[in-house]
Structures are given as structure tokens and as C-alpha cells.
Short mmCIF file of C-alpha atoms in Angstrom, two decimals:
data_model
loop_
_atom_site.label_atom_id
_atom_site.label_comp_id
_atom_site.label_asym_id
_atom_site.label_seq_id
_atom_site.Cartn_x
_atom_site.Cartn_y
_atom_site.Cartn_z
CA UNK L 266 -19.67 16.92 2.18
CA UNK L 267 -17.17 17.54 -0.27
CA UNK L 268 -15.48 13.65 -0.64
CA UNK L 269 -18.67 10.65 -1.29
CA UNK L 270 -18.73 8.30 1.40
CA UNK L 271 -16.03 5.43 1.14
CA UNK L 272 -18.49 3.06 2.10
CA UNK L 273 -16.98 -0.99 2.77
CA UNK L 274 -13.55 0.97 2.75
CA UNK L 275 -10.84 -0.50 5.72
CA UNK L 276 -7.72 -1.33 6.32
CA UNK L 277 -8.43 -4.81 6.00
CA UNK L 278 -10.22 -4.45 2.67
CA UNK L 279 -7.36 -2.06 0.96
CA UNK L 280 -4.49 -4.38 1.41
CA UNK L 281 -2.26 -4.25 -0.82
CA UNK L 282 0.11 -6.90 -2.59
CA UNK L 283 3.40 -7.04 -1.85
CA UNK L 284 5.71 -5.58 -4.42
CA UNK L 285 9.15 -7.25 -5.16
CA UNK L 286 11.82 -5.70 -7.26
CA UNK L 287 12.39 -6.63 -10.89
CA UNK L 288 15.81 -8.74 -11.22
CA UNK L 289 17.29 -10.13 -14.51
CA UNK L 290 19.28 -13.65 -14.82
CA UNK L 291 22.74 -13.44 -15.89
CA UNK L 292 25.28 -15.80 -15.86
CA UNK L 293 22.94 -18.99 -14.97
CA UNK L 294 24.85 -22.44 -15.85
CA UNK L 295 22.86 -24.57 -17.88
CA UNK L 296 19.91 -22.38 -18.00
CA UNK L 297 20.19 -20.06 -21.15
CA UNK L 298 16.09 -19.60 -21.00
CA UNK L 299 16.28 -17.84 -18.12
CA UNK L 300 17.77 -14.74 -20.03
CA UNK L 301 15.41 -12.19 -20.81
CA UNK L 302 12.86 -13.26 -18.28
CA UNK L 303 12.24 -10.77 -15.50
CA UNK L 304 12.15 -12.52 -11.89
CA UNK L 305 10.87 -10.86 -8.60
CA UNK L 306 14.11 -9.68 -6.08
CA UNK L 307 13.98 -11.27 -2.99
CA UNK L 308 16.33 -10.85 0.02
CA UNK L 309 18.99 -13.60 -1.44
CA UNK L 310 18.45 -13.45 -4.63
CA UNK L 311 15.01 -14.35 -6.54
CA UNK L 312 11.86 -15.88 -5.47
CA UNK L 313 12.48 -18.64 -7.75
CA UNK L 314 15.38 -19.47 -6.12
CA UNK L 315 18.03 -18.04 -8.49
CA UNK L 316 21.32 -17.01 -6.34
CA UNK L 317 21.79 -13.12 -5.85
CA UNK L 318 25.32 -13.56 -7.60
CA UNK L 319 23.50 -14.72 -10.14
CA UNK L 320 21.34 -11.78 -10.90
CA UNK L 321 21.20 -8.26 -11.92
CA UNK L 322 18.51 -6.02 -10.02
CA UNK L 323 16.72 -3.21 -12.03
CA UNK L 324 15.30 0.22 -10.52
CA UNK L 325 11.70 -0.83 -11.16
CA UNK L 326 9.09 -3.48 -10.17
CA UNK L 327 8.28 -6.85 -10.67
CA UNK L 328 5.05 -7.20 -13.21
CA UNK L 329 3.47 -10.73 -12.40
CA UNK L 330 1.09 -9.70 -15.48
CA UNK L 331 3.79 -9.53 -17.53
CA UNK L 332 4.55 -12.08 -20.20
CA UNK L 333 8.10 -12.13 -19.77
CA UNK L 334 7.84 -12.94 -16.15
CA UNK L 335 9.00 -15.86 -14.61
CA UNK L 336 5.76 -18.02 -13.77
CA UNK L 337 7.39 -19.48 -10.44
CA UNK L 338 8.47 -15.90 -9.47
CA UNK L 339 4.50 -14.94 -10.51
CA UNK L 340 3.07 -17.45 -8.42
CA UNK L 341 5.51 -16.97 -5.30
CA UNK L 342 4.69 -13.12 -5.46
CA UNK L 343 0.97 -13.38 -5.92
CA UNK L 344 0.77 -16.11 -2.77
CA UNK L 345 3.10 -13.67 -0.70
CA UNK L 346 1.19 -11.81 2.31
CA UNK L 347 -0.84 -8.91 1.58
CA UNK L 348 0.95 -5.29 3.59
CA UNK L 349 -0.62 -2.20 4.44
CA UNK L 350 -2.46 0.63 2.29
CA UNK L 351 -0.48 3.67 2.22
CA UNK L 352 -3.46 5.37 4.86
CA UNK L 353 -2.59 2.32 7.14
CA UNK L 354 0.89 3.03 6.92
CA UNK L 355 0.63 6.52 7.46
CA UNK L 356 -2.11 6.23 10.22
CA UNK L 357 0.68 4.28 12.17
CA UNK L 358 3.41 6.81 11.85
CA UNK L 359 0.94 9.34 12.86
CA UNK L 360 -0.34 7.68 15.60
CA UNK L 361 3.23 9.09 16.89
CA UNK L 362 2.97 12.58 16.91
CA UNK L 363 1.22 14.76 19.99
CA UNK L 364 -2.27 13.79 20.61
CA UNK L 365 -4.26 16.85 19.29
CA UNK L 366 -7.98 17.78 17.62
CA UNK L 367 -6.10 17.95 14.53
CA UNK L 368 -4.25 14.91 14.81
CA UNK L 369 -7.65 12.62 15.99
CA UNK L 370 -9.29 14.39 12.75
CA UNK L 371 -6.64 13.22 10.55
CA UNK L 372 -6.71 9.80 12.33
CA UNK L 373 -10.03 9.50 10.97
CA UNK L 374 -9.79 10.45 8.21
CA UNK L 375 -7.23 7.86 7.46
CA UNK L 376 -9.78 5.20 8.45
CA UNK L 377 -12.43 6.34 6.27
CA UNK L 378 -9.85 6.09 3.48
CA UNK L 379 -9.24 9.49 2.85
CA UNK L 380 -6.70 10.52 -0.28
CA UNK L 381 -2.74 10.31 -0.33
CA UNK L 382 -1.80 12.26 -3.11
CA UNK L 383 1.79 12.70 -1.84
CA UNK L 384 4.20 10.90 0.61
CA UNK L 385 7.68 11.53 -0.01
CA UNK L 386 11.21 11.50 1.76
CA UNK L 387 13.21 14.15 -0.16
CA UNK L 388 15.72 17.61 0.53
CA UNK L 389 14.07 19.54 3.11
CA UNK L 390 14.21 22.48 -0.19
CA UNK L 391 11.59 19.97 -2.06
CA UNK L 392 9.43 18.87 0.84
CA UNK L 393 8.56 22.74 1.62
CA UNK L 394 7.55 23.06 -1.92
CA UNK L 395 5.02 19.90 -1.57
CA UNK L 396 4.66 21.15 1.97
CA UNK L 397 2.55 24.37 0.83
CA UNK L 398 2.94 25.54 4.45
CA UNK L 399 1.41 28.63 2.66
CA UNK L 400 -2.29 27.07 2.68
CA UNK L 401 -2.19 26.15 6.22
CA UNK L 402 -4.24 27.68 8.99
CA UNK L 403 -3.38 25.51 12.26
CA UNK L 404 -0.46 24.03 13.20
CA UNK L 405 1.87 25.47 9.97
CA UNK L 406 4.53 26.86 12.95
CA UNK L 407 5.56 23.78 14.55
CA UNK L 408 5.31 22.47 10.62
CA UNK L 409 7.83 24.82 9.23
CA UNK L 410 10.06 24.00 12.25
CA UNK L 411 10.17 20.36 11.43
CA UNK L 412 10.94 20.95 8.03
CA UNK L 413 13.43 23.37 9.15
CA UNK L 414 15.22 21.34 11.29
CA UNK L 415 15.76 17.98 9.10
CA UNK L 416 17.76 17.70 5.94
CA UNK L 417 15.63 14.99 4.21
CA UNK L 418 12.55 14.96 5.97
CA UNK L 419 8.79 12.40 5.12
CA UNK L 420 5.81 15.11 3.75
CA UNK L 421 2.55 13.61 3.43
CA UNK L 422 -0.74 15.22 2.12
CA UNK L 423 -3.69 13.93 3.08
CA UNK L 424 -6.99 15.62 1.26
CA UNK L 425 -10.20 14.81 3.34
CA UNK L 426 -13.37 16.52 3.56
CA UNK L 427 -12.86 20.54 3.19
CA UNK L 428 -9.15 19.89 4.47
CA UNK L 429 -5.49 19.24 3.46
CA UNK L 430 -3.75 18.01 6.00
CA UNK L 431 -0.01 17.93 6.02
CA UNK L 432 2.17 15.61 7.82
CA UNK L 433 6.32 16.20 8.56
CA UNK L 434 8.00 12.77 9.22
CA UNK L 435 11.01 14.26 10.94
CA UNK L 436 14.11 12.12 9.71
CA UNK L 437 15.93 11.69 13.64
CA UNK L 438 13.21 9.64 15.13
CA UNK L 439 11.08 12.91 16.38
CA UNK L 440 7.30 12.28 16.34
CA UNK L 441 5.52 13.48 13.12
CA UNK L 442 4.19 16.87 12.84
CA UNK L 443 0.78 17.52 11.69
CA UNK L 444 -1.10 20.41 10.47
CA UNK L 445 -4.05 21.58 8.21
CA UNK L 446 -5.61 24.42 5.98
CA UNK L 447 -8.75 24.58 3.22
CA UNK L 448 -8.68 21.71 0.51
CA UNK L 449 -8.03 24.01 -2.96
CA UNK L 450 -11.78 22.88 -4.61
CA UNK L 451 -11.13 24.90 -7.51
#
């Protein structure tokens, strides 16, 4: 066995918590101490309750560790429901494509809580680069079609066992594609 055994590992026990993104106050009335302080982004604005008109969202995450964070935002994001591990998340979309050995192997492999190095949505010239239909020994046909045929397709790797398994999330709606080849050990 190439991977140890993931033992206690499951969906339920690699939740993960929910992310918010990082806003900054501006403009606030009366409330000058609120500059500086990062807040978590919720759909109208923070989760401290800070109007979105009222606000300036950044391109990264909310830190509740931070010190600059806003304790109410902390506290509302730390008590906000747990979502999915990325192998949950990816288990469902692939739950999708045609039932196969590979696909039931990969299912598995999922549960167990196997690795995720990549998952991205990106030009169809970048995904067959992280693709590396290359490597792969079943299924890499119907896997270069997929890729072929969307503009910004989903790749996912998935590294279980002695395999690499690669998933196409075609962009229209079209089940995912799956296929595998060796694991590079070296």
C-alpha cells in the first residue's frame, strides 16, 4: 500500500469551516474605529451587520485569527455551519459521470480521504497541462475529448493508492469525465 490508512477519516469528520470574504469599512457615520478592521463579506454586506454600500470587498479571505478582525464578524463566522471537504465536494460531482470500475474506484477513494492536490476551473490550454493526459492508461480518450470540447473546463487530480486519477468537469452541464494512470512515486 503506497498511501497509510486514513483511519477515523469521513466526511463528517473533515468538515470544513465556512470561509467568508475579507471586506473593509469605509465611509461608516459615527464609527471611525471601524477603519482598518477587516470584517467577514456576507451576502448584504458584513456579518456584523455593516451595509454593503458601506464596504469595500478585498480578493482574499476573512482571518478570524487575525488581530485586526472584527470580534462580532469572528464570532458570527466561527458559529456559521460547517460545508463540505473538497473529497465530499468532488465525490458529489462525480457521482455524475457514467457508472464505471474506474469511477466506483475513485468513489472510494474519495471516502477514504484520498489526496486533492488540484481542482481548478481554468482555459481548456491550462487544464490539459494539469490534465497530464500523457500519464493516463484508461479512460484518457473520452478525457481529452472533454477537455477538447469546453473552453474553461473543472480538472481535478485525485492521488490514491498506486493511482492518479483525473477528473474533467465539463463547463455545459455534461457529466464529469474520469480517468486514471500510475501515481509518479518518484
Amino acid at each position: 500500500m503506497i498511501d497509510p490508512p486514513n483511519g477515523g477519516w469521513s466526511f463528517a469528520t473533515a468538515r470544513e469551516s465556512a470561509r467568508f470574504g475579507a471586506c473593509l469599512a469605509n465611509r461608516v457615520p459615527g464609527l471611525p474605529h471601524l477603519r482598518g478592521v477587516q470584517h467577514a463579506g456576507g451576502a448584504d454586506g458584513t456579518l456584523c451587520g455593516i451595509p454593503e454600500r458601506r464596504i469595500a470587498r478585498v480578493r482574499s479571505l476573512f482571518v478570524p485569527d487575525d488581530p485586526r478582525s472584527c470580534p462580532r464578524c469572528r464570532e458570527e463566522a466561527e458559529s456559521a455551519p460547517t460545508q463540505p471537504c473538497v473529497q465530499e465536494r468532488l465525490h458529489d460531482r462525480v457521482l455524475e459521470s457514467v457508472r464505471s470500475e474506474i469511477r466506483d474506484e475513485l468513489l472510494a477513494a474519495l471516502r477514504e480521504g484520498a489526496n486533492v492536490p488540484v481542482w481548478l476551473n481554468c482555459p481548456s490550454t491550462v487544464a490539459q497541462h494539469y490534465a497530464r493526459l500523457d500519464g493516463l492508461t484508461d479512460g484518457a480518450g473520452p478525457a481529452a475529448e472533454a477537455l477538447a470540447a469546453a473552453a474553461r473546463p473543472g480538472v481535478a487530480n485525485v492521488e490514491h493508492d498506486r493511482w492518479r486519477f483525473l477528473v474533467v468537469l465539463p463547463e455545459d452541464g455534461r457529466p464529469p469525465v474520469v480517468a486514471r494512470g500510475p501515481r509518479d512515486l518518484g
